[in-house]
MMTF fields as JSON, N, C-alpha, C and O atoms, coordinates in Angstrom:
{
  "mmtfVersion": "1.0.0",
  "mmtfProducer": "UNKNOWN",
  "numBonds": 559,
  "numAtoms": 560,
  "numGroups": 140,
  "numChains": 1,
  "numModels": 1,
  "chainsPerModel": [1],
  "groupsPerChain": [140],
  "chainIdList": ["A"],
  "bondAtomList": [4, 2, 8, 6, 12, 10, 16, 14, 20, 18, 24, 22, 28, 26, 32, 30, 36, 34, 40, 38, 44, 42, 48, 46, 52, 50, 56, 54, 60, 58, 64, 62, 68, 66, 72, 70, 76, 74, 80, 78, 84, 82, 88, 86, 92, 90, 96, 94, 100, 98, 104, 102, 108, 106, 112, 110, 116, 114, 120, 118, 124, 122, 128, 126, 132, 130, 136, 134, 140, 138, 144, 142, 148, 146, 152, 150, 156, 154, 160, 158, 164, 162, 168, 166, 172, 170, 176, 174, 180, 178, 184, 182, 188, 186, 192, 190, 196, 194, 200, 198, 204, 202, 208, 206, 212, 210, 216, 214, 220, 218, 224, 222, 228, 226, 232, 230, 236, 234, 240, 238, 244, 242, 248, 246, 252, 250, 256, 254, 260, 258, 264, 262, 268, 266, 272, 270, 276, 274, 280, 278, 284, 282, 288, 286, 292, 290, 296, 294, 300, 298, 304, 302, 308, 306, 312, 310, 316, 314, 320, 318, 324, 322, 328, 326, 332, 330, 336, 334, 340, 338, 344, 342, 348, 346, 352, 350, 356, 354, 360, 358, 364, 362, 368, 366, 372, 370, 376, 374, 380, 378, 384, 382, 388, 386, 392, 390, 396, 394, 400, 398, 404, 402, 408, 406, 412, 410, 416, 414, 420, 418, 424, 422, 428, 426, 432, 430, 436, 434, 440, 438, 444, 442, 448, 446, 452, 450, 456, 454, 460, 458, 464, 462, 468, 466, 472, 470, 476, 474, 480, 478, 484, 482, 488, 486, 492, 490, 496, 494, 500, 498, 504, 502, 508, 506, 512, 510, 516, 514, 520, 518, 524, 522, 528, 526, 532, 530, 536, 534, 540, 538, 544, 542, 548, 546, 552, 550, 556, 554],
  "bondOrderList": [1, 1, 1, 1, 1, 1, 1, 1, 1, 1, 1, 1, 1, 1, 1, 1, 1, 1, 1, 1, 1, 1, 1, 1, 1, 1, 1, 1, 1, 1, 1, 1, 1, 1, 1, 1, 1, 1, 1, 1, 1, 1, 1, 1, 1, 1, 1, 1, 1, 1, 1, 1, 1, 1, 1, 1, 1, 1, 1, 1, 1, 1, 1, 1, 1, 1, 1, 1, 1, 1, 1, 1, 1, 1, 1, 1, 1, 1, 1, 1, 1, 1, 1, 1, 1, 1, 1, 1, 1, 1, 1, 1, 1, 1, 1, 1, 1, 1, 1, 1, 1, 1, 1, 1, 1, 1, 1, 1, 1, 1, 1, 1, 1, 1, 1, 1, 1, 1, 1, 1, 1, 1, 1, 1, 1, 1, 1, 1, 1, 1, 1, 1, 1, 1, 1, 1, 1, 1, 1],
  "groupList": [{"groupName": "UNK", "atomNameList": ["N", "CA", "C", "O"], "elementList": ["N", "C", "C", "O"], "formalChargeList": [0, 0, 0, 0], "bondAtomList": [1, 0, 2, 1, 3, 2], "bondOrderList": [1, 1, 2], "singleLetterCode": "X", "chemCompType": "L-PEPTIDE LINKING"}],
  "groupTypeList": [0, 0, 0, 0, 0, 0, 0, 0, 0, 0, 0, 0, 0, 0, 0, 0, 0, 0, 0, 0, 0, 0, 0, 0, 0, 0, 0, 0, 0, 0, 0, 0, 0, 0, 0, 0, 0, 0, 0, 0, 0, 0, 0, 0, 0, 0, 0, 0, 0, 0, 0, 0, 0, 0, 0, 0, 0, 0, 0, 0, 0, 0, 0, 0, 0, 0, 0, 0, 0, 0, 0, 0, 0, 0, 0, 0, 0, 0, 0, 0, 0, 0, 0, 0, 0, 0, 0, 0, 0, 0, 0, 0, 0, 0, 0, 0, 0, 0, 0, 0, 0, 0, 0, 0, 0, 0, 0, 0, 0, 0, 0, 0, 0, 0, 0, 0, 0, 0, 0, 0, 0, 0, 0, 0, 0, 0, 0, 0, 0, 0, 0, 0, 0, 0, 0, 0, 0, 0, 0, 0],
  "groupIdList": [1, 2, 3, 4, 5, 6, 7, 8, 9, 10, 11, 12, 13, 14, 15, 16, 17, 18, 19, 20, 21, 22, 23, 24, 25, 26, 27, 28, 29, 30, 31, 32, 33, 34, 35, 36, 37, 38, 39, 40, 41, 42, 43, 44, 45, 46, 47, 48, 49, 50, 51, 52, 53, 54, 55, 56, 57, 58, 59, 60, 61, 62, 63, 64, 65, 66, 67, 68, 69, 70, 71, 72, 73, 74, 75, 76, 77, 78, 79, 80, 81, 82, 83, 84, 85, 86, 87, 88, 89, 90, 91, 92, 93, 94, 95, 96, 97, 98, 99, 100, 101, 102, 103, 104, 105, 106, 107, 108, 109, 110, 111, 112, 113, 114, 115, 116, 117, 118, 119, 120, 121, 122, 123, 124, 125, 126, 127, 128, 129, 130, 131, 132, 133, 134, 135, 136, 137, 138, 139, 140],
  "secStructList": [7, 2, 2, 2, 2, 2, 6, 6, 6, 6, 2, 2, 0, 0, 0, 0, 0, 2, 1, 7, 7, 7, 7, 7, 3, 3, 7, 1, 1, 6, 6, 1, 1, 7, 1, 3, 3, 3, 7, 7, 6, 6, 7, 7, 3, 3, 3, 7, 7, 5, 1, 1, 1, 1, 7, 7, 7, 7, 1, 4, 4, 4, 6, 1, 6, 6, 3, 3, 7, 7, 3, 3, 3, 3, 7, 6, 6, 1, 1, 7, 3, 3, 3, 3, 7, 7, 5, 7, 7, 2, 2, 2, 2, 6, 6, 1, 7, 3, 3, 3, 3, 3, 3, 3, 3, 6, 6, 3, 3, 3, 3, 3, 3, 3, 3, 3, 3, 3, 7, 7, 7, 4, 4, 4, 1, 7, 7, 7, 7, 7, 2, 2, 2, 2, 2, 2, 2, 2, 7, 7],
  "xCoordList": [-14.565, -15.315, -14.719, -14.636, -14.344, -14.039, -12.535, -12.535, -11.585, -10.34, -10.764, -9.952, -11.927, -11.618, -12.705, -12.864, -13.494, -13.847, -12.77, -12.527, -11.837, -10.492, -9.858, -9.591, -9.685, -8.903, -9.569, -9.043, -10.693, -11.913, -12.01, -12.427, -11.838, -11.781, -10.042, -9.783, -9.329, -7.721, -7.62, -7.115, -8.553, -7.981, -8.752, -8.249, -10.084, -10.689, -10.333, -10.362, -9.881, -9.279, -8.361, -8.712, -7.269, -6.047, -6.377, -5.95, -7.334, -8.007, -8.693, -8.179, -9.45, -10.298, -9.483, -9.707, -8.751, -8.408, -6.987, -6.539, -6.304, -5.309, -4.488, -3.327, -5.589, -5.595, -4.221, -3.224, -4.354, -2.907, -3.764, -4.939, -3.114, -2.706, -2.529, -2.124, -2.931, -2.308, -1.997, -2.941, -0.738, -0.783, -1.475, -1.566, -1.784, -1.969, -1.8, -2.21, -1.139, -0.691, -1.265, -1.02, -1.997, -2.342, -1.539, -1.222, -1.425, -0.501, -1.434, -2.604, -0.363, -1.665, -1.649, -2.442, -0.195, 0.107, 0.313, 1.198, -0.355, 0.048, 0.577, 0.148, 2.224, 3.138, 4.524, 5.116, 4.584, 5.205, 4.554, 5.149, 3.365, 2.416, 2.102, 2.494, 1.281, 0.658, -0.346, -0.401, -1.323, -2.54, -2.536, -3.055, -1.759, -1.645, -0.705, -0.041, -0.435, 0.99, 0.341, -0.681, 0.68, 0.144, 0.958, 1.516, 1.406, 2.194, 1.656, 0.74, 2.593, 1.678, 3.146, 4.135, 3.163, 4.38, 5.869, 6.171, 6.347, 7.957, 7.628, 8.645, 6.464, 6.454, 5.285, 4.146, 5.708, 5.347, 5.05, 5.875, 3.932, 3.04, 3.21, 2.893, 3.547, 3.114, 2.131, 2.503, 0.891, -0.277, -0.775, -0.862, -0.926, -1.469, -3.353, -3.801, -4.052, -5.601, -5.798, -5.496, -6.514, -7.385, -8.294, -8.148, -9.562, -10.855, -11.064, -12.175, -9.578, -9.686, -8.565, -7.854, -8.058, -6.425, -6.05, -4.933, -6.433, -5.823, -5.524, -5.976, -4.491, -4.345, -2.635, -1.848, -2.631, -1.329, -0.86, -1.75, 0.402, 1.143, 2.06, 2.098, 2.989, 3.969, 4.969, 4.743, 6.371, 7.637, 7.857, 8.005, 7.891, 8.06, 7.884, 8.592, 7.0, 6.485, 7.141, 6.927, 7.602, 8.395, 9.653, 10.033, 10.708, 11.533, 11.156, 12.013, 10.371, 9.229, 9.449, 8.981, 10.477, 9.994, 8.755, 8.454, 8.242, 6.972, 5.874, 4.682, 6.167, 5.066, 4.424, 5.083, 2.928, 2.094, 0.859, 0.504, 0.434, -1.283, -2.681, -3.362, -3.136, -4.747, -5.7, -5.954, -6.049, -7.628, -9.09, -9.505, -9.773, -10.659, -11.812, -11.884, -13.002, -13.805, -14.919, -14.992, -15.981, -17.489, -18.756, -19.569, -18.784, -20.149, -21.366, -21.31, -21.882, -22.889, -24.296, -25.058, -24.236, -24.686, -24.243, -24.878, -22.55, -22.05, -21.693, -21.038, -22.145, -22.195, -20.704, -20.334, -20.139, -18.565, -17.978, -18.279, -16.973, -16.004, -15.031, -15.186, -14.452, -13.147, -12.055, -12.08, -10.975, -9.442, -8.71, -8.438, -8.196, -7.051, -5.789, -5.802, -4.054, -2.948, -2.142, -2.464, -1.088, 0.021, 1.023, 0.941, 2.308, 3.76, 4.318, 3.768, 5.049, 5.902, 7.275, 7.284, 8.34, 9.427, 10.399, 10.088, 11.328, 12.146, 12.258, 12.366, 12.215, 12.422, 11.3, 11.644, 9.925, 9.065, 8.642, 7.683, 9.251, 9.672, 10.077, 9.629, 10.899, 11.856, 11.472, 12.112, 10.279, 9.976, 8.557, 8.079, 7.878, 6.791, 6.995, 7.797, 6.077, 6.558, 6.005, 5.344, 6.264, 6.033, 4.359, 3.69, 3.843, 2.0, 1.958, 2.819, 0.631, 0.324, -1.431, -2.326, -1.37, -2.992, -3.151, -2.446, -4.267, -5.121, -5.238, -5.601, -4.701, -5.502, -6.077, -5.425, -7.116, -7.601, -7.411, -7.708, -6.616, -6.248, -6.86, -6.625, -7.886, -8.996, -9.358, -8.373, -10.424, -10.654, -9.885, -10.452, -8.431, -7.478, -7.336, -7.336, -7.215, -6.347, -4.686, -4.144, -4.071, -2.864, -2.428, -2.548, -1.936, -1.211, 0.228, 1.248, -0.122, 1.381, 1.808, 1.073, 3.275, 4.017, 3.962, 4.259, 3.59, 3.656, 4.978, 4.983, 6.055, 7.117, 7.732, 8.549, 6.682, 6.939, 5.806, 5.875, 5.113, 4.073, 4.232, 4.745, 3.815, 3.94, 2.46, 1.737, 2.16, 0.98, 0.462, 0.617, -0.044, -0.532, -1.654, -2.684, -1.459, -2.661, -2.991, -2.329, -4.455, -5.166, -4.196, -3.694, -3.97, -3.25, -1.701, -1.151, -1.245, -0.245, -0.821, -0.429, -2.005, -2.71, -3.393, -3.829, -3.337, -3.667, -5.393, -5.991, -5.739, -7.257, -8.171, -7.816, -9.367, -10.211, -10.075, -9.571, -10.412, -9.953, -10.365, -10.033, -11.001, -12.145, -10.717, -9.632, -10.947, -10.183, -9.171, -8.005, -9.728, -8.415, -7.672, -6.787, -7.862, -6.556, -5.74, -4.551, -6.486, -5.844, -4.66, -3.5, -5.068, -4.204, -3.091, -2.243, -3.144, -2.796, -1.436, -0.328, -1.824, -0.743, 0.126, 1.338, -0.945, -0.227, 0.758, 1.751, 0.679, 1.18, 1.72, 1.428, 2.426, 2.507, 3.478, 3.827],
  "yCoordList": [-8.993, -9.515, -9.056, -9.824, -7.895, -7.349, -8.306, -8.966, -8.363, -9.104, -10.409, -11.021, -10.932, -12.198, -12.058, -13.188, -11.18, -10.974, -10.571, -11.065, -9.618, -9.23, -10.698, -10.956, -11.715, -12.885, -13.912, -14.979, -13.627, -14.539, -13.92, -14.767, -12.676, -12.087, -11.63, -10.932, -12.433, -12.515, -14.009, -14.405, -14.616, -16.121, -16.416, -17.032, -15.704, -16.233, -15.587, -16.21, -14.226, -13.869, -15.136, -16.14, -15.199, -15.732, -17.095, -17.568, -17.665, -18.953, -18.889, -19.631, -18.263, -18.269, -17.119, -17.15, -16.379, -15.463, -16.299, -16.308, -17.02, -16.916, -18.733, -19.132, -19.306, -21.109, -20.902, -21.621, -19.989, -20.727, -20.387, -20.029, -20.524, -20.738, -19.103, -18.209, -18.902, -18.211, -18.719, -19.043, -18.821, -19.429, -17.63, -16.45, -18.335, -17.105, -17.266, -18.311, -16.266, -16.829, -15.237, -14.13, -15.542, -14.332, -14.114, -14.835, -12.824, -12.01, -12.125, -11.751, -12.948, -12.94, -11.519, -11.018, -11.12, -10.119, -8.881, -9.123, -7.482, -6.561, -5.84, -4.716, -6.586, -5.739, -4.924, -3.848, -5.886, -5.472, -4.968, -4.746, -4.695, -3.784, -4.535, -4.511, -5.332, -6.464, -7.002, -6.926, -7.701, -8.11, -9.65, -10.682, -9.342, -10.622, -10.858, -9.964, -12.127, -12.393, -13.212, -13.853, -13.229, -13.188, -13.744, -12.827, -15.24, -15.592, -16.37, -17.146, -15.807, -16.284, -16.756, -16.026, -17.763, -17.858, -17.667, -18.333, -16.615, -16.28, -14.887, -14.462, -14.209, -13.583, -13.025, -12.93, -12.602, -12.945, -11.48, -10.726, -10.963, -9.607, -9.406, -10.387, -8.604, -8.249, -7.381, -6.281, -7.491, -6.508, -5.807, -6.25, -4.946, -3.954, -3.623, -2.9, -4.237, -3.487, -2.472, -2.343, -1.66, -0.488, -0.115, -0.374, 0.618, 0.739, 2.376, 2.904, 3.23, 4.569, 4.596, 3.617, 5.376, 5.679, 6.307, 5.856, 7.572, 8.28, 8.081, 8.818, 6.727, 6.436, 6.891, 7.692, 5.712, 5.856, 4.281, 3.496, 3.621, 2.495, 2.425, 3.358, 1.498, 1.272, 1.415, 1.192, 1.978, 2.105, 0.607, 0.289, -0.409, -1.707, -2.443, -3.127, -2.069, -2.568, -1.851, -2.595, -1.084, -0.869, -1.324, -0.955, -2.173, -3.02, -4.137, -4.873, -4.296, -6.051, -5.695, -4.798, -6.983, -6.867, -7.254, -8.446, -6.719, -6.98, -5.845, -5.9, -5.25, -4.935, -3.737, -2.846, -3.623, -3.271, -2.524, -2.991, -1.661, -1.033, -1.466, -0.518, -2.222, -2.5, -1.894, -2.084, -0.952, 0.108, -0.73, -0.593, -1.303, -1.798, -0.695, 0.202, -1.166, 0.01, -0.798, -1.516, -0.714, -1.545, -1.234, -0.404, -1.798, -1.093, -0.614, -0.946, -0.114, 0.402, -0.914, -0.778, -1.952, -2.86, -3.989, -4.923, -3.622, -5.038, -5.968, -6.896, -5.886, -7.262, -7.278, -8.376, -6.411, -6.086, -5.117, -4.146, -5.591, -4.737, -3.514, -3.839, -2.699, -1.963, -2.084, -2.334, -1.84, -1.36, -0.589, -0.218, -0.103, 0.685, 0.2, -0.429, 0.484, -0.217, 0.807, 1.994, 0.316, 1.217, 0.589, -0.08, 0.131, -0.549, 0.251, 1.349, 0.057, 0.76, 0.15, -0.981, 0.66, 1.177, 1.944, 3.112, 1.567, 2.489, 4.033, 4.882, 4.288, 5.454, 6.247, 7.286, 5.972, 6.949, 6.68, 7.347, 5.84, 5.84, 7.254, 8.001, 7.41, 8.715, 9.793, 10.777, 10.002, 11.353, 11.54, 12.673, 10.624, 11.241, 11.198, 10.439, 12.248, 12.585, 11.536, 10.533, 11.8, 10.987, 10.92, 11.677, 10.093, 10.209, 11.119, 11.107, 11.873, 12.762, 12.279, 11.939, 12.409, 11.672, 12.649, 12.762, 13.227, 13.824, 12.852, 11.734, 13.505, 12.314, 13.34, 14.377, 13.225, 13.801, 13.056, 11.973, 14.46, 14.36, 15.381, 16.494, 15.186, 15.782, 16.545, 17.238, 16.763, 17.959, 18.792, 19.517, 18.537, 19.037, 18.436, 17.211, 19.241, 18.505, 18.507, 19.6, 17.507, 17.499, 16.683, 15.459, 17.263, 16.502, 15.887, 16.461, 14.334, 13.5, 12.314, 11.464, 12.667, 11.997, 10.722, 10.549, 9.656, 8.294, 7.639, 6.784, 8.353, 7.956, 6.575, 6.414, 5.692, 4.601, 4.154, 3.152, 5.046, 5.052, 6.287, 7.231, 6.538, 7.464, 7.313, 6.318, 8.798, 9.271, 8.84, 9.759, 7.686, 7.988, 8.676, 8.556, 9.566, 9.999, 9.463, 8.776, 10.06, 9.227, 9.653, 8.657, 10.426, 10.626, 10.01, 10.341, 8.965, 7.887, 6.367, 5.447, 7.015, 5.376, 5.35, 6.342, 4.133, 3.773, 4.046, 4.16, 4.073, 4.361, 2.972, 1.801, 3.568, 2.34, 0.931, 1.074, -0.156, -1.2, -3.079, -3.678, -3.263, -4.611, -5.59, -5.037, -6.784, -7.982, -8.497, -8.879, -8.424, -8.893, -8.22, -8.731, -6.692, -5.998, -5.773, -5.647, -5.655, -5.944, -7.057, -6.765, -8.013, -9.517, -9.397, -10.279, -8.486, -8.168, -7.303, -7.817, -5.919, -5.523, -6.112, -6.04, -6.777, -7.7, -8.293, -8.23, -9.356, -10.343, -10.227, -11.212, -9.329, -8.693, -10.236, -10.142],
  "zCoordList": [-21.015, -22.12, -23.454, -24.413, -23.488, -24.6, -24.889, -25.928, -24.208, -24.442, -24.962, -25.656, -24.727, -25.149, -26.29, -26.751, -26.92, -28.112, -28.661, -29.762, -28.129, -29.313, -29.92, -31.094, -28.512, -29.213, -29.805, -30.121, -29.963, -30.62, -31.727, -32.518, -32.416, -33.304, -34.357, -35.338, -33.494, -33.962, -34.867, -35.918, -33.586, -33.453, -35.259, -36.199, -35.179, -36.69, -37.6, -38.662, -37.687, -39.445, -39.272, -39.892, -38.529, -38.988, -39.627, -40.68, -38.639, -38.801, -40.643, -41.48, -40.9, -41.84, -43.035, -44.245, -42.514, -44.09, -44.426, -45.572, -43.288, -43.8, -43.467, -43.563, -43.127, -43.337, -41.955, -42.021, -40.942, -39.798, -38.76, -38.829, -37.875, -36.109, -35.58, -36.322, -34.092, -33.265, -31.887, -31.167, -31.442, -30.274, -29.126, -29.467, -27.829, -27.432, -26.232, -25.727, -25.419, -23.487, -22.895, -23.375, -21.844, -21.317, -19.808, -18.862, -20.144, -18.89, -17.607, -17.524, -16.261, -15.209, -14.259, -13.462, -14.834, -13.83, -14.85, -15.671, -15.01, -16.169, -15.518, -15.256, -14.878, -14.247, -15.493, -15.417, -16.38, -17.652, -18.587, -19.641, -18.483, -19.978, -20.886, -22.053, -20.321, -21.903, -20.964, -19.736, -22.038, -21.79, -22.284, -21.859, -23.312, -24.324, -24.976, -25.5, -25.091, -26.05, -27.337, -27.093, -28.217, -29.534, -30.497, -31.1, -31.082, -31.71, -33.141, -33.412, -33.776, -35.685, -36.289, -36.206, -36.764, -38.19, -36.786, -35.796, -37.327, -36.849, -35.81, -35.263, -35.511, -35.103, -34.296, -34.753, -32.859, -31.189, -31.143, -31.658, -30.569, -30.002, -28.703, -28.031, -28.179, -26.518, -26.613, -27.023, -26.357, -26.933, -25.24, -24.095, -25.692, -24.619, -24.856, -25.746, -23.99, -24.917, -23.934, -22.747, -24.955, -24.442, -25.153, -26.348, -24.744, -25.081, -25.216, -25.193, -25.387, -25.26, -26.231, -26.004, -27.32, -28.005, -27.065, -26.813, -25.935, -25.274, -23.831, -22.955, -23.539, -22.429, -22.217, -22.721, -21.015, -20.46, -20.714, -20.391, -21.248, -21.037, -20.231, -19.428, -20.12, -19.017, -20.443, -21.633, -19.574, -20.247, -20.57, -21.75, -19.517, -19.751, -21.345, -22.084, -21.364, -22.825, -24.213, -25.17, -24.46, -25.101, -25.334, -26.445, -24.567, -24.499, -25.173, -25.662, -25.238, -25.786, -27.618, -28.321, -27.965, -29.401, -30.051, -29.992, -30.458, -30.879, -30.119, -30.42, -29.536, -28.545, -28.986, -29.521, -28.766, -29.661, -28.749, -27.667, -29.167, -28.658, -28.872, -29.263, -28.79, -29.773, -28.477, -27.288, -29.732, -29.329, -29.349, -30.5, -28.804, -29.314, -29.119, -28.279, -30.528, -30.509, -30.745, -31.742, -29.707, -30.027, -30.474, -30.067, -31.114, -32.393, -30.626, -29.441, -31.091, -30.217, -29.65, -28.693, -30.514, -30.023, -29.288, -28.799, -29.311, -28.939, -29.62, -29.146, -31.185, -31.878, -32.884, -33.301, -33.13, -33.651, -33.148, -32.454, -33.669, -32.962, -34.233, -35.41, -34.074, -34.95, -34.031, -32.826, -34.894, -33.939, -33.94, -35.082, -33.185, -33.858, -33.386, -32.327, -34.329, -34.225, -33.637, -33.591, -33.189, -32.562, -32.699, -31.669, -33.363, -33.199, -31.851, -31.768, -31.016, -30.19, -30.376, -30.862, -30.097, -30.204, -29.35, -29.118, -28.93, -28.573, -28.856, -27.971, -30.239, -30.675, -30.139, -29.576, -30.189, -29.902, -28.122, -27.736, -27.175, -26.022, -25.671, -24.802, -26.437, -25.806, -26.236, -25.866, -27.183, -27.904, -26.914, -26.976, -26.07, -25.143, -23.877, -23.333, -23.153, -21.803, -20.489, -20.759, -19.438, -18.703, -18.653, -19.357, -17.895, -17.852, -16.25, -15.371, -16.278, -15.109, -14.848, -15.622, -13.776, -13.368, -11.992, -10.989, -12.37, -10.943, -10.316, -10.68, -8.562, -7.372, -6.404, -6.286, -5.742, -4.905, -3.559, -3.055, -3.169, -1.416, -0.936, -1.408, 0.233, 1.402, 0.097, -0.155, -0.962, -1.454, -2.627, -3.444, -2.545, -3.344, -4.784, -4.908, -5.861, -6.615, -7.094, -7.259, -7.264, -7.262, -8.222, -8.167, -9.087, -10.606, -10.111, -9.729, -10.284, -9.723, -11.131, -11.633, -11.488, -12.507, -12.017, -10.835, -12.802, -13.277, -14.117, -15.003, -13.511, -14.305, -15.334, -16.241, -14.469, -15.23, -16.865, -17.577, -16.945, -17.862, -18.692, -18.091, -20.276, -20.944, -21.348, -21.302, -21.831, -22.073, -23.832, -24.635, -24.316, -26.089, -26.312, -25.648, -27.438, -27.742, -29.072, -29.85, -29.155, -30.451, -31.75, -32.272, -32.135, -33.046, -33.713, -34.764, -32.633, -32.829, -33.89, -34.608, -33.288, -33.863, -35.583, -36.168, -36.061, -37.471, -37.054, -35.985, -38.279, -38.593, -38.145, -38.009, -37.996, -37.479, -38.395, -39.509, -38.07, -39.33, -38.467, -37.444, -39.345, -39.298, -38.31, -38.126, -37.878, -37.333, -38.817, -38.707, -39.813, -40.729, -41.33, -42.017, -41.213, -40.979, -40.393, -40.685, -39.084, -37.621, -38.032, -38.321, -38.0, -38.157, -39.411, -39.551, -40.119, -41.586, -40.647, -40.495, -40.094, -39.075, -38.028, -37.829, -37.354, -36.525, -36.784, -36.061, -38.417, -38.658, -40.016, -40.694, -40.642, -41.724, -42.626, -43.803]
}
C-alpha cells in the first residue's frame, strides 16, 4: 500500500508543481534492488523503498545510474506521508561494510554476512521532506 501511495504521491507533485509526466515500470522481481523505476524529462530512478533509513540494500543497485533510497515515513494516521532521500553511487558502495543478520538455528544465535547487500544507516539520508521535494531531488 505504501508503494503505491509513494507513486501516487510522485506521480502528483510532478503532475501539479511542475505541469509534466512520470513514466513508471515496476520491478516484478527485486532481484536487482529496486522497487521502482521512475522516469521524468532526461532522467530514469531505480528506487529502492523502505519504511526504516536503517536497512540493508543489494550491491546490485548501486551499478544503476540513477539509483536511489526512498524512506517512506507515515503520518500516524495514514493520511500523508514524509521521505527521506539517499543518491547511491559507486563511491559510497565501497566505503560500507557488508550487511550481517541474526538467524536462529535450534536455539542459537549466529551472525551470518549477506555479502551481496550493504548495511545504510539513518544518518546517510537527507532530512524528512513533503512529495515535492522529494520530486525536486528526484528530478533536479
Amino acid at each position: 500500500m505504501l508503494e503505491h501511495q509513494f507513486v501516487g504521491d510522485v506521480l502528483g507533485a510532478v503532475w501539479y508543481g511542475r505541469s509534466g509526466v512520470v513514466e513508471v515500470a515496476k520491478a516484478e522481481v527485486d532481484a536487482w534492488g529496486y522497487d521502482v523505476v521512475l522516469s521524468h524529462a532526461d532522467t530514469t530512478r531505480y528506487v529502492q523503498l523502505k519504511t526504516k533509513p536503517t536497512s540493508d540494500v543489494h550491491r546490485n543497485l548501486f551499478a544503476r545510474p540513477g539509483a536511489c533510497v526512498v524512506v517512506i515515513i507515515p503520518s500516524l494516521d495514514g493520511a500523508s506521508r514524509r521521505y527521506r532521500f539517499l543518491e547511491l553511487h559507486d563511491r559510497l558502495a565501497m566505503k560500507l561494510p557488508p550487511a550481517t543478520y541474526k538467524k536462529y538455528r535450534r536455539g542459537s544465535t549466529v551472525k551470518d554476512e549477506r555479502g551481496q547487500h550493504v548495511k545504510l544507516h539513518a544518518s546517510l539520508f537527507g532530512p524528512p521532506m513533503d512529495a515535492m521535494a522529494l520530486t525536486k531531488a528526484l528530478f533536479p
